[in-house]
C-alpha atoms as one frame of an Amber mdcrd trajectory, in Angstrom:
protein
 -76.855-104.598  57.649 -77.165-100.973  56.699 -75.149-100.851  53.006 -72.743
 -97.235  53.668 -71.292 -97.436  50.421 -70.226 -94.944  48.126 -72.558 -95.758
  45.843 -75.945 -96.285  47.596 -75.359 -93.614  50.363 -75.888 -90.748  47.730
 -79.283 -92.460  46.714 -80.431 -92.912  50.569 -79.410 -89.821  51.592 -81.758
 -88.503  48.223 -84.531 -90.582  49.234 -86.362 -88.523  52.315 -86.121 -84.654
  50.291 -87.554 -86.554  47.477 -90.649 -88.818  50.043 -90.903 -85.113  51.298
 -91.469 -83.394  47.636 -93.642 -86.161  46.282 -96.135 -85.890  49.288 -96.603
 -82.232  49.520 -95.063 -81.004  45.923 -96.401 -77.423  46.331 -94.292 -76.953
  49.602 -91.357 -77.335  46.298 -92.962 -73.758  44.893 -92.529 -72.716  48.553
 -89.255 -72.763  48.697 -88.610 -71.484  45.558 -90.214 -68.583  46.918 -88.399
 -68.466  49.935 -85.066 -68.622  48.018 -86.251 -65.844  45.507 -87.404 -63.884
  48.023 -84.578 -63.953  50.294 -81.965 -62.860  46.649 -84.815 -60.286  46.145
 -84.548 -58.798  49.801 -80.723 -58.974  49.428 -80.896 -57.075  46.017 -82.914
 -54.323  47.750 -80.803 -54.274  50.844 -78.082 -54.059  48.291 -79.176 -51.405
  45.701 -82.833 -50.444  45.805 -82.174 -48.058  42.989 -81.253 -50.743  40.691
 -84.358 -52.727  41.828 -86.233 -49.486  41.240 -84.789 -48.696  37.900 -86.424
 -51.957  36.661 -90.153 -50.574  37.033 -89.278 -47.485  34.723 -90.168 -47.198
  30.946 -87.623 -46.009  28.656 -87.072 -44.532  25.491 -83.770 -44.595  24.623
 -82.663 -41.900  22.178 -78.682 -41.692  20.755 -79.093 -38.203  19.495 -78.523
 -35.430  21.588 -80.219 -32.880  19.576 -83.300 -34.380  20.765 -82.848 -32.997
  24.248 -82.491 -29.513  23.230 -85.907 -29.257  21.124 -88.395 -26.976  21.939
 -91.106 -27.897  23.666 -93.918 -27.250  20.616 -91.653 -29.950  18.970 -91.277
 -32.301  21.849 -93.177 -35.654  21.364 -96.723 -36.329  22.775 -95.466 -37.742
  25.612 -93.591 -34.740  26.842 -96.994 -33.587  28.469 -96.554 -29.869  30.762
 -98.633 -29.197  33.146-101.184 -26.512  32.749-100.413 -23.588  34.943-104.015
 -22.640  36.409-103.663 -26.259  38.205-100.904 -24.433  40.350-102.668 -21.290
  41.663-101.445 -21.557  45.430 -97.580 -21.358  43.480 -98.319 -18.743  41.507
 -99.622 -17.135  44.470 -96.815 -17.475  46.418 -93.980 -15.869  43.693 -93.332
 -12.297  44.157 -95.106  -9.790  41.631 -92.018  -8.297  40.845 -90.665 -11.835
  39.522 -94.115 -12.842  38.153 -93.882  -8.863  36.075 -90.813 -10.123  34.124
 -90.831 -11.646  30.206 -92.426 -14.864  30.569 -89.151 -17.420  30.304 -85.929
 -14.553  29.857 -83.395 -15.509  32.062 -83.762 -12.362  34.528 -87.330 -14.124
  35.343 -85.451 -17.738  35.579 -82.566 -16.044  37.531 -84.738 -13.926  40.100
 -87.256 -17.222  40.543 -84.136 -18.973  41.527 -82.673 -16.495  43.882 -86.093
 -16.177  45.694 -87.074 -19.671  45.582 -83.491 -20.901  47.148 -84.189 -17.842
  49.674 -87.489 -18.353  50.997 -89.737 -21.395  50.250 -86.935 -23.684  50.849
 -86.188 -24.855  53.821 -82.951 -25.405  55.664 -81.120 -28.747  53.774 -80.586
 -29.579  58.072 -84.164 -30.521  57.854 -84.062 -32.736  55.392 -86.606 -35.266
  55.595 -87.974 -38.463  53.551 -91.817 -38.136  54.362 -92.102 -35.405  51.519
 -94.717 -35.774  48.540 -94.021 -35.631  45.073 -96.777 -33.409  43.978 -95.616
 -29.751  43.802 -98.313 -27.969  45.351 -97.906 -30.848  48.282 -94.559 -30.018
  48.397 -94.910 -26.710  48.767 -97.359 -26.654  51.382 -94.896 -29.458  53.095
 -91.833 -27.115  52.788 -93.861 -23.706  54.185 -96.001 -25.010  56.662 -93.874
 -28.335  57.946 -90.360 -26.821  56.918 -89.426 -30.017  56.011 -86.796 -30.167
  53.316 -86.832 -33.424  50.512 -84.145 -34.331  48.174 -83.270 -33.351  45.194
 -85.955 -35.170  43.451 -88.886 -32.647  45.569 -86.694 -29.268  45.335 -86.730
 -29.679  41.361 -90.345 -30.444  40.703 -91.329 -28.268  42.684 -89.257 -25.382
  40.806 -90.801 -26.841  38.486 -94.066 -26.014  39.505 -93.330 -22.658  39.784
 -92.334 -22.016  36.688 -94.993 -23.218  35.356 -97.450 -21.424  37.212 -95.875
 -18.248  35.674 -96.452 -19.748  32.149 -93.351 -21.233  31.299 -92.611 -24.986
  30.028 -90.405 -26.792  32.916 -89.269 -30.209  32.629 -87.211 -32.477  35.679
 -84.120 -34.138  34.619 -82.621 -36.783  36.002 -79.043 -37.826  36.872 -79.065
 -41.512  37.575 -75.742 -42.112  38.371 -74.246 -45.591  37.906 -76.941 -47.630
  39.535 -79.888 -46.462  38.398 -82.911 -44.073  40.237 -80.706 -42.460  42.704
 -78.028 -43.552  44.540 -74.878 -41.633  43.416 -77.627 -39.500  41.030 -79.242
 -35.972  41.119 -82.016 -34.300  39.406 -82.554 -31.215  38.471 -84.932 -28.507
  36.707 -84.819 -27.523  33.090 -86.831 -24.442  31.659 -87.691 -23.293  27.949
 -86.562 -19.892  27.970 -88.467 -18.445  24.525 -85.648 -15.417  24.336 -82.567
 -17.229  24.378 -84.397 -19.892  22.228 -82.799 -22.603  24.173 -83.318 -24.902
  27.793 -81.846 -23.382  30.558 -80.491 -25.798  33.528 -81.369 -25.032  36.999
 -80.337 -26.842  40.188 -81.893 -25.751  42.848 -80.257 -28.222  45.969 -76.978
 -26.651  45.084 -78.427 -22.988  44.405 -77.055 -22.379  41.356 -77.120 -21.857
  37.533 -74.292 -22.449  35.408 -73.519 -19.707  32.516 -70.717 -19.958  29.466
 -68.140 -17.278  30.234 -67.808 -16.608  26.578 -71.000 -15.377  25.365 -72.728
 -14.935  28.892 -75.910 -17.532  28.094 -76.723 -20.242  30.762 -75.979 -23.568
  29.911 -78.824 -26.811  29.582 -78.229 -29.539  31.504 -77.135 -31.393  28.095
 -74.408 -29.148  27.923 -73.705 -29.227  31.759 -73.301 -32.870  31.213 -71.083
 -32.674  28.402 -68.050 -30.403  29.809 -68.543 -32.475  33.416 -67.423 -35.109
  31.341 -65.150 -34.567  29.327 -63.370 -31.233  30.598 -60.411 -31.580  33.173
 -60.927 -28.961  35.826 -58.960 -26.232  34.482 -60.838 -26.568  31.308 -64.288
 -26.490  33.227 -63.527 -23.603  35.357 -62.144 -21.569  32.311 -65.258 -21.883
  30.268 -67.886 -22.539  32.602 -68.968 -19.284  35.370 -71.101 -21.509  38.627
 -73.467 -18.824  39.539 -74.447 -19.246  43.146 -76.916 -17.292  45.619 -76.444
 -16.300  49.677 -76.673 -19.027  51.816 -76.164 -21.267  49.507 -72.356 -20.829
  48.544 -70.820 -24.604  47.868 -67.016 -24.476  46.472 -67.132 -24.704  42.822
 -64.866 -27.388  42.736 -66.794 -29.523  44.905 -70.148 -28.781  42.479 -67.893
 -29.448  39.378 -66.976 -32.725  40.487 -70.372 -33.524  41.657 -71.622 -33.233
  37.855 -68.549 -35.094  37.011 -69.418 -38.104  39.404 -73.292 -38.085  38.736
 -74.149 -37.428  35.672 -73.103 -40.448  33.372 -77.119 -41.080  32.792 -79.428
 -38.984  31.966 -83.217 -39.134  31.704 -86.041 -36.735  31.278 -89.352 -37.080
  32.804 -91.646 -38.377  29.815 -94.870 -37.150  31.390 -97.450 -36.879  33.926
 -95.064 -35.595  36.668 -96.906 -33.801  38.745-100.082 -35.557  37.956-101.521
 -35.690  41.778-104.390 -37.958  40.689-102.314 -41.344  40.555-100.863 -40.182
  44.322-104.332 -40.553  45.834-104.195 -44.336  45.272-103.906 -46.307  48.297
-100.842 -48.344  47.638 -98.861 -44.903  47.103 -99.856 -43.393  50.198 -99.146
 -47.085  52.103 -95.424 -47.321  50.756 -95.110 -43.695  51.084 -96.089 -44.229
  55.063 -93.682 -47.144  55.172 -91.071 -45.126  53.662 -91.651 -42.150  55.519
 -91.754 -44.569  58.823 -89.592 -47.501  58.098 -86.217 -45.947  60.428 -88.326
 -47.644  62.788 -88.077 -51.018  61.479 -85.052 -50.505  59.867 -83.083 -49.184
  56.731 -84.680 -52.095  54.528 -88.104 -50.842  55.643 -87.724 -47.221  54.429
 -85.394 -49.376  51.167 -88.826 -51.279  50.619 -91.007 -48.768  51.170 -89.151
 -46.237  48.393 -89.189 -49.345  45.728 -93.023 -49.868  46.469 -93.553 -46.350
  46.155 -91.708 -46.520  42.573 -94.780 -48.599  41.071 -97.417 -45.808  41.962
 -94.500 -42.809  41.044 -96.755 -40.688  38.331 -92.974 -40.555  36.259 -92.646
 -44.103  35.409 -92.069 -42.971  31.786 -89.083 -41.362  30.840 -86.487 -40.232
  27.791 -82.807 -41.397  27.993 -79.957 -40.568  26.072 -77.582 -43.068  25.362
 -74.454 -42.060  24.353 -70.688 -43.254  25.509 -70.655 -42.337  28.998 -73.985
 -43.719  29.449 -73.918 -46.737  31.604 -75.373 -50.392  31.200 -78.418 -50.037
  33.906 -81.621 -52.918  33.774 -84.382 -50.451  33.318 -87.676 -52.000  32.651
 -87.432 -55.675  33.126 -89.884 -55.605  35.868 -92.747 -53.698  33.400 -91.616
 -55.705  30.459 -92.062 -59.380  32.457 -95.128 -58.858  34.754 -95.280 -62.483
  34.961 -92.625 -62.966  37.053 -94.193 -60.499  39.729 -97.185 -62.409  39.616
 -95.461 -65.794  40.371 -93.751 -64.426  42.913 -96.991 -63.165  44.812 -98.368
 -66.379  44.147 -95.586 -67.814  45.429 -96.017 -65.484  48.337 -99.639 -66.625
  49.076 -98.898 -70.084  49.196 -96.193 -69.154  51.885 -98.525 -67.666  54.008
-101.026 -70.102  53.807 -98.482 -72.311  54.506 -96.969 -70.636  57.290-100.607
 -70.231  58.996-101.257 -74.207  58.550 -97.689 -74.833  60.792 -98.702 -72.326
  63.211-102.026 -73.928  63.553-100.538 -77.342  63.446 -98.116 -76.617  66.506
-101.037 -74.940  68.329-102.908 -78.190  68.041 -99.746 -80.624  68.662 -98.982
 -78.292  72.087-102.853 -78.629  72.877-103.010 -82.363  72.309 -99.655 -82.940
  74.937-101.601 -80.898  77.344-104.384 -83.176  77.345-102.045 -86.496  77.415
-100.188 -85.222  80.842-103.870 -83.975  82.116-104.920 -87.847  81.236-101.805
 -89.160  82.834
């Protein structure tokens, strides 16, 4: 007689995973990777930017003044591009803007208003299938008059201004969760006259100057009063300069620093190095990116997080401060182990998935044959 009791029924229902395990004990690191894949997937589905945040080196940095050094001073890191690499930008800008003092704000100010006017295309045609190089984003924006994000408008301001010999940088607004998301990124430029960075978003058209003394502010000090200003306060010190075309309610910019700018990063370097984008993986996930509404919003999800391990800005400078929020950056570059047990993992998956498929083939073959026989 079968014994049901509470006692042995635990042990017998125990017995068959465990037969199961002992026989085929890699089928144990199978599942594993089916369970850490399917948390993974459901992370990414979740918040891709977080996912992406952990593939990006950072150097944290508590002291503000560090953001507001020159550029001569600026660590080794803090590479510029060298201007005759962007020719076809220079090119393209105006002689009257290129004629102006290298860096004064009337250059910064008319590069702006033309840039926002002309090279730019309509934010209606805003697409994701846009490089990250700024002569390939140019060329995207005037010949394809495709519009990216945020990310492409500012590096490829950027580029301009360094193609008319001035020291750019792109600045990131991560937001809450990392990469994106609720974050923004804009364009800072060395202006040599005013001795100081001068912030420059060019999605929302616009430069933001101190109503006292008349100077534009950095995006360190664009930050600051989005933070801790009320409105009143804001709008009383703080003059949004804005172009044609382009006119978005100052209130609605204010509170769009407010919302997205608790963590801030600068580029460390190699930004618009276009040698890493030739790779082959980049120019795969940037395909599935650009393609993946096809498959669905985890496609073009996945496709932006592969993308992230080829992104020439993996390196970057944050400031960490009180509003600066807890974000995982770097796990993923600081544990490369677990990525490689989790392709492993992946491979043995496959292999495994190919041996049932070939197994059921056989099985389905081998009834044939018994009803032929019978």
């Amino acid at each position: 007689m079968t014994d049901f009791s509470p006692v042995t029924l635990p042990r017998r229902m125990a017995d068959g995973p465990v037969r199961w395990i002992q026989r085929h004990p890699w089928r144990l690191v199978v599942l594993g990777f089916l369970l850490g894949s399917s948390l993974y997937l459901a992370g990414l589905l979740a918040n891709h930017h977080a996912i992406r945040a952990s593939l990006i080196r950072v150097q944290e940095v508590t002291d503000p003044a560090f953001f507001r050094l020159p550029p001569e001073r600026m660590p080794s890191e803090m590479q510029f591009e060298r201007p005759e690499l962007l020719g076809p930008l220079r090119a393209a800008v105006p002689d009257s803007i290129r004629l102006l003092p290298t860096g004064s704000a009337e250059q910064i100010d008319a590069l702006l208003h033309w840039s926002v006017a002309h090279p730019y295309p309509s934010l209606a045609n805003a697409s994701i299938a846009v490089p990250e190089a700024p002569v390939e984003i140019f060329e995207t924006y005037a010949v394809e008059h495709q519009r990216g994000s945020c990310y492409n408008d500012a590096i490829l301001f950027a580029g301009f201004a360094q193609s008319l010999g001035m020291k750019a940088r792109v600045v990131n607004f991560n937001g809450s969760d990392g990469m994106g998301g609720s974050g923004h990124t804009v364009t800072e430029v060395w202006s040599p006259p005013l001795n100081r960075w001068v912030h420059v978003d060019t999605q929302q058209a616009c430069l933001l100057i101190d109503r006292t003394t008349g100077l534009p502010l950095s995006t360190l000090d664009v930050r600051e009063r989005a933070l801790t200003l009320s409105p009143e306060a804001f709008d009383r010190t703080t003059e949004i300069r804005q172009y044609p075309g382009f006119l978005i309610p100052a209130d609605h910019v204010r509170a769009y620093y407010a919302s997205r700018s608790v963590d801030l990063t600068v580029i460390a370097s190699g930004a618009f190095e276009t040698a890493r984008q030739e790779k082959i993986g980049y120019r795969v996930s940037s395909w599935i990116e650009a393609n993946g509404s096809a498959f669905g919003p985890l496609a073009t999800q996945f496709g932006r997080f592969i993308r992230a391990r080829f992104d020439p800005s993996l390196g970057r400078y944050r400031l960490v401060d009180r509003f600066t929020p807890n974000i995982s950056y770097g796990w993923r570059a600081r544990y490369p182990w677990i990525e490689a047990i989790w392709l492993v993992s992946g491979g043995l998956w496959l292999f495994w998935l190919v041996q049932a498929l070939v197994r059921r083939r056989r099985r389905r073959s081998f009834s044939s044959d018994l009803d032929l026989a019978s």
